[in-house]
C-alpha positions as a Markdown table, in Angstrom:
| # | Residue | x | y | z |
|---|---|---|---|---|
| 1 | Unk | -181.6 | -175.4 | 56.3 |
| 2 | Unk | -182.0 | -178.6 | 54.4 |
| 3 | Unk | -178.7 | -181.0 | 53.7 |
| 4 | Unk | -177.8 | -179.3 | 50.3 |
| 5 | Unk | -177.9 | -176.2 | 51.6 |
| 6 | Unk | -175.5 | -176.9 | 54.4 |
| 7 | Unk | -173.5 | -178.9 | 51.9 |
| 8 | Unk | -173.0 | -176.2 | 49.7 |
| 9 | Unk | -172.1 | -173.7 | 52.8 |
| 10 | Unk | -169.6 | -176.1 | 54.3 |
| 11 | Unk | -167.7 | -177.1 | 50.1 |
| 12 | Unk | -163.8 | -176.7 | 49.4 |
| 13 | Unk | -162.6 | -175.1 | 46.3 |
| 14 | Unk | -160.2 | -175.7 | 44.5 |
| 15 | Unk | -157.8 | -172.7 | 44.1 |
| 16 | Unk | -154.8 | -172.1 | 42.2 |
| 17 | Unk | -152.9 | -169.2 | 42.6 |
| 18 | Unk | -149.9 | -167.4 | 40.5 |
| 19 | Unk | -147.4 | -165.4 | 41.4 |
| 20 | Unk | -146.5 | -163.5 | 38.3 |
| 21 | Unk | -143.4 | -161.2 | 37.6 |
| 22 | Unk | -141.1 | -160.6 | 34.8 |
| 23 | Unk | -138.7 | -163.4 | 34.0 |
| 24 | Unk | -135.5 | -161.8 | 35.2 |
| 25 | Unk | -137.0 | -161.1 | 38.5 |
| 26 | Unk | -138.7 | -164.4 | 39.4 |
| 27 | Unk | -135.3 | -166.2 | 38.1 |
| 28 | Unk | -133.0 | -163.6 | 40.2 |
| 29 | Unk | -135.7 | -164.3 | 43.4 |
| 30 | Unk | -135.5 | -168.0 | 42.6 |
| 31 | Unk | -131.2 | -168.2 | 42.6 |
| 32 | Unk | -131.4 | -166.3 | 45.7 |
| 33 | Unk | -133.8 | -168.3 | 47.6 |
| 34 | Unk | -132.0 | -171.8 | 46.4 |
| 35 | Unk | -134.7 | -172.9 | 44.5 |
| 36 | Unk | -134.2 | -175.7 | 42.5 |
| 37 | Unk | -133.3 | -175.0 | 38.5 |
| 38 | Unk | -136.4 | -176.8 | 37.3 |
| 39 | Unk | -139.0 | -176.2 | 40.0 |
| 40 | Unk | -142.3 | -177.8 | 38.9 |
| 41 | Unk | -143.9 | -174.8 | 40.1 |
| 42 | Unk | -142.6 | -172.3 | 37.7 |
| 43 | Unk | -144.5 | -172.0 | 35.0 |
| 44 | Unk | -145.0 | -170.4 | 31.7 |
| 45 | Unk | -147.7 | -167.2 | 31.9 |
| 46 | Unk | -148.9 | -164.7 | 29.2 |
| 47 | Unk | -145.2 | -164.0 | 28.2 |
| 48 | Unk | -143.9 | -164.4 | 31.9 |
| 49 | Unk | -143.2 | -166.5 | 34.2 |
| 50 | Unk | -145.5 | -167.1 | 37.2 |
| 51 | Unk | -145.1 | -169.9 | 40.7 |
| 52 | Unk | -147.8 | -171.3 | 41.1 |
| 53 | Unk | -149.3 | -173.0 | 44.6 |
| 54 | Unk | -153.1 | -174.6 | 44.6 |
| 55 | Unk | -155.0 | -176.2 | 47.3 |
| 56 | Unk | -153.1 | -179.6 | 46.7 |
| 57 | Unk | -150.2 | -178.5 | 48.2 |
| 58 | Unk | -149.7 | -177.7 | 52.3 |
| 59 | Unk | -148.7 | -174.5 | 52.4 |
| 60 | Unk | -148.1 | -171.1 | 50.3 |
| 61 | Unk | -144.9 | -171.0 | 52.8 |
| 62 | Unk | -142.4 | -170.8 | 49.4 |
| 63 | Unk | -144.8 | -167.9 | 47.7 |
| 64 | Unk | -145.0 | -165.8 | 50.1 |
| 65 | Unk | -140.8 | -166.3 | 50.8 |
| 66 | Unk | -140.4 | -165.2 | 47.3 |
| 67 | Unk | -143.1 | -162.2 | 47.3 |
| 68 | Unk | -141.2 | -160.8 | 50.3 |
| 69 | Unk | -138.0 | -161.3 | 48.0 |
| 70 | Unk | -139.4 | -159.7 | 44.9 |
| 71 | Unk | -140.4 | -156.5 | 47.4 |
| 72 | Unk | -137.1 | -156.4 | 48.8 |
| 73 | Unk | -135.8 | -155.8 | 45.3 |
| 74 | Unk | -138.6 | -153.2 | 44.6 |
| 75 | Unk | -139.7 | -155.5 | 41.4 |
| 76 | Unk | -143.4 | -155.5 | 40.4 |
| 77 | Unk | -145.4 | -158.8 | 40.8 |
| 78 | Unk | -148.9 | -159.9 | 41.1 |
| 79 | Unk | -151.4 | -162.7 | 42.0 |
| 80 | Unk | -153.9 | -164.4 | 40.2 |
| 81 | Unk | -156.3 | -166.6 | 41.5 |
| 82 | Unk | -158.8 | -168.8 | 39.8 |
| 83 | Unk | -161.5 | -170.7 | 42.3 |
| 84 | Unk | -162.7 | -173.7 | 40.2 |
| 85 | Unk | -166.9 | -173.6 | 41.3 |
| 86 | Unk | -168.3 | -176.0 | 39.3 |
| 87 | Unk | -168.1 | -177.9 | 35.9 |
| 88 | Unk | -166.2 | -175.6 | 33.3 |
| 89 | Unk | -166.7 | -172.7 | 35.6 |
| 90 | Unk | -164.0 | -170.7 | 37.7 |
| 91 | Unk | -164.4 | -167.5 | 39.5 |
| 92 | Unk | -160.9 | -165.5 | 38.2 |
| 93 | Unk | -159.5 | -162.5 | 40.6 |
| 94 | Unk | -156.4 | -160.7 | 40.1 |
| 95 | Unk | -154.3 | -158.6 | 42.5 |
| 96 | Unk | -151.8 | -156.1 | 42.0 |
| 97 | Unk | -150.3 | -152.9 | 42.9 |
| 98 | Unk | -151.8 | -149.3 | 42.1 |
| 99 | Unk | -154.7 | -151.2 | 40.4 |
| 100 | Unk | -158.4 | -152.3 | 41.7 |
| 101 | Unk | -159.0 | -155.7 | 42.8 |
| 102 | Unk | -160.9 | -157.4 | 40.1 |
| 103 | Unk | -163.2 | -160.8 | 40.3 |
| 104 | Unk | -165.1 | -162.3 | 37.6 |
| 105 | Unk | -167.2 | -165.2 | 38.0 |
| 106 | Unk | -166.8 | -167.0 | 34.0 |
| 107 | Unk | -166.9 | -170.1 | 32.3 |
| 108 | Unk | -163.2 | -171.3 | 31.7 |
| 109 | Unk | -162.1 | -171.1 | 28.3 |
| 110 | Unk | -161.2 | -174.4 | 26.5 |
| 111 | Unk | -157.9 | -175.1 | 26.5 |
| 112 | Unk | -157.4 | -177.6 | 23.1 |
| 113 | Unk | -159.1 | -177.9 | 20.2 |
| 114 | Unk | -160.2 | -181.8 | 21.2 |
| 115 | Unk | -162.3 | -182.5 | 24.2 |
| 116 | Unk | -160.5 | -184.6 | 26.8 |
| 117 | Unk | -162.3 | -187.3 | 27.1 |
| 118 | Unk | -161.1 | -187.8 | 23.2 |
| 119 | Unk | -157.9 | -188.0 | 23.9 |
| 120 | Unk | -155.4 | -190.8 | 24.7 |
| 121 | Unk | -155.3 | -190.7 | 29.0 |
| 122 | Unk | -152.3 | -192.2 | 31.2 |
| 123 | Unk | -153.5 | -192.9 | 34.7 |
| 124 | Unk | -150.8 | -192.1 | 37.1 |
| 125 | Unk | -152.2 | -193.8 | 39.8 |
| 126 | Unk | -151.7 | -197.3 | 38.2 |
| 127 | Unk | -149.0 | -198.8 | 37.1 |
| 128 | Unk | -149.6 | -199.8 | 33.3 |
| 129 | Unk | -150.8 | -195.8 | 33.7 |
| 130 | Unk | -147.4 | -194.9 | 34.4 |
| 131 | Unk | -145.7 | -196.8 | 32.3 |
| 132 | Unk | -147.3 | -195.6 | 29.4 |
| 133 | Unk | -147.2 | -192.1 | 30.2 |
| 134 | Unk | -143.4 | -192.3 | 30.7 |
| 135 | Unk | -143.6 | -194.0 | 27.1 |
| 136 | Unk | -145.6 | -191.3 | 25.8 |
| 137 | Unk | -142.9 | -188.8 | 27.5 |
| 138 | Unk | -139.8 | -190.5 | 25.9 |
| 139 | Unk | -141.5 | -189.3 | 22.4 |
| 140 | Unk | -141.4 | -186.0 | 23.0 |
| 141 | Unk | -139.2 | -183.1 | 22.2 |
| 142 | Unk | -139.9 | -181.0 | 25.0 |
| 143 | Unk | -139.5 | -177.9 | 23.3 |
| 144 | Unk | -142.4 | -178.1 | 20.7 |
| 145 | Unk | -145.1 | -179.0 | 23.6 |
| 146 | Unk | -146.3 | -177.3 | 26.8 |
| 147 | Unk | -148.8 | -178.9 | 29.4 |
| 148 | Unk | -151.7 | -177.2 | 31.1 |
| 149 | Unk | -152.7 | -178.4 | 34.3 |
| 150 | Unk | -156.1 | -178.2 | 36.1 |
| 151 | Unk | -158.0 | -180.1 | 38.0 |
| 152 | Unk | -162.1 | -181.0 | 38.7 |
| 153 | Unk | -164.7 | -180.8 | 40.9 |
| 154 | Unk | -164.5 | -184.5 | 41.2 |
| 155 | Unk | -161.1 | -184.1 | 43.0 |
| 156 | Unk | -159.0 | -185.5 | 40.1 |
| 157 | Unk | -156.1 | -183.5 | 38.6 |
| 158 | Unk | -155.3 | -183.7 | 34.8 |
| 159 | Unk | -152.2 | -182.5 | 32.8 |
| 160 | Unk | -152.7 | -182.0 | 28.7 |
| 161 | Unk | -149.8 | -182.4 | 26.4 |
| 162 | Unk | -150.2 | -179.7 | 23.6 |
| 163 | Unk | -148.0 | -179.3 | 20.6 |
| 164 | Unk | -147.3 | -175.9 | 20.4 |
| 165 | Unk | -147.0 | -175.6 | 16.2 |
| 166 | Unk | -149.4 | -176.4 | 14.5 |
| 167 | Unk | -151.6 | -176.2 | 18.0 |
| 168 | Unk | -152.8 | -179.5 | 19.1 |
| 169 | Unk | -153.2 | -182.1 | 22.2 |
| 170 | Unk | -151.7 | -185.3 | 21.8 |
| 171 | Unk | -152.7 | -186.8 | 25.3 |
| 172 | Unk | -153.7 | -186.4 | 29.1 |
| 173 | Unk | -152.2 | -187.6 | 31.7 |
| 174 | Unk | -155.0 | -188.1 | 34.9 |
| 175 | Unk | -153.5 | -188.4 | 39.0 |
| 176 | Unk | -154.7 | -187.5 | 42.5 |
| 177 | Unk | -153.0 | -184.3 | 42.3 |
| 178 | Unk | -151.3 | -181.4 | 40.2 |
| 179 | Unk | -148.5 | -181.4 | 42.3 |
| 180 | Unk | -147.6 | -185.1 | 41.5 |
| 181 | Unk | -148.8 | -185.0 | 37.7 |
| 182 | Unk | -146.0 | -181.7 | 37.5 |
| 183 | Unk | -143.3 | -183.8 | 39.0 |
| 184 | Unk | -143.9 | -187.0 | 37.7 |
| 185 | Unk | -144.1 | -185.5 | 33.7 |
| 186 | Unk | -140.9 | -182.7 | 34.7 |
| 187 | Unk | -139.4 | -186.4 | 35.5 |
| 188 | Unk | -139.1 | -187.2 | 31.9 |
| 189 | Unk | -138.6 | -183.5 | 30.4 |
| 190 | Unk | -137.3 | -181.2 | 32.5 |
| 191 | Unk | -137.1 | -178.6 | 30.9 |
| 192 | Unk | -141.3 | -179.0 | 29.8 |
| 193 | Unk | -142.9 | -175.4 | 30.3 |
| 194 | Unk | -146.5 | -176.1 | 32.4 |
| 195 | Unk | -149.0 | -173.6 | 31.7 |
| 196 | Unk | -152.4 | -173.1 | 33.6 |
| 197 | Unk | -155.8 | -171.0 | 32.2 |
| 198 | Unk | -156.2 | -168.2 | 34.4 |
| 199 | Unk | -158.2 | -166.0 | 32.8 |
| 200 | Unk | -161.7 | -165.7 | 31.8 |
| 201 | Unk | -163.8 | -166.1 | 28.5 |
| 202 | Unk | -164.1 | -163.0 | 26.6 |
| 203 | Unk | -167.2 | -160.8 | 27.2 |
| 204 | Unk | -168.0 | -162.7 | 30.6 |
């Protein structure tokens, strides 16, 4: 077995993973789990809401506390998972009760109409970064934007600021992580609804 071989055997994903339920439900499980009111983990999902955990944070200890919570209460939930393999490609799987396990290995679907690297990008991890992101912050009204997150084979995480009407990205914000890019832009607007692609092109 030659060194790429053993490379590729031996590679950690990248995974995120949502919980998804209806909105009263994850909000009820939330209150009674003492959650904080703008966790930068709930996020904004195909009409729902969804928590979300990926392999930047140390444990799934608070997702699994709130699936045992959402069974308690005999609500319906399920997971999604999205396994980023390569550039622009994600194997998606979804998981839920009295339906089949599903997997599709797809490329992911563009998020904005404007490539990235186009865009205006805030470096977290410097300080003139961070200062200008918090600048770029104070402009917005947080209810006429969402952010997706994601992050890169490379290790990076990035966090896009779209207008919701008429749809467009204004910027990217770039850090080590999407659990500090979440917290740090939730810093500015709290209220900021974070969004994620988990779901495959059509016809893949």
């Amino acid at each position: 077995m030659d060194a790429a071989d053993t490379s590729r055997e031996s590679a950690h994903l990248h995974v995120s993973t949502l919980l998804v339920a209806p909105e009263r439900a994850l909000n009820n499980a939330l209150e009674q789990l003492g959650f904080p009111e703008n966790d930068d983990r709930v996020i904004e999902h195909e009409g729902k809401l969804a928590f979300i955990t990926c392999s930047h944070d140390p444990d799934c200890d608070d997702m699994f506390a709130l699936i045992a919570e959402l069974a308690a209460r005999g609500e319906s939930w399920e997971l999604q998972f999205r396994v980023d393999t390569g550039e622009g490609r994600a194997i998606f799987q979804r998981l839920a009760r009295h339906q089949r396990v599903e997997a599709v290995d797809s490329a992911v679907p563009i998020e904005t109409d404007e490539a990235a690297a186009e865009l205006p990008t805030h470096d977290l991890d410097s300080d003139t970064g961070r200062a200008e992101l918090e600048r770029a912050l104070d402009r917005i009204d947080p209810a006429e934007v969402f952010v997706t997150v994601g992050s890169h084979p490379t290790g990076r995480a990035t966090a896009v600021v779209v207008r919701r009407s008429p749809r467009r990205a204004l910027f990217v914000a770039s850090g080590t992580d999407e659990a500090s890019l979440r917290a740090a832009i939730r810093e500015k607007l709290p209220t900021v609804m974070f969004a994620v692609t988990m779901k495959p092109t059509d016809g893949a």
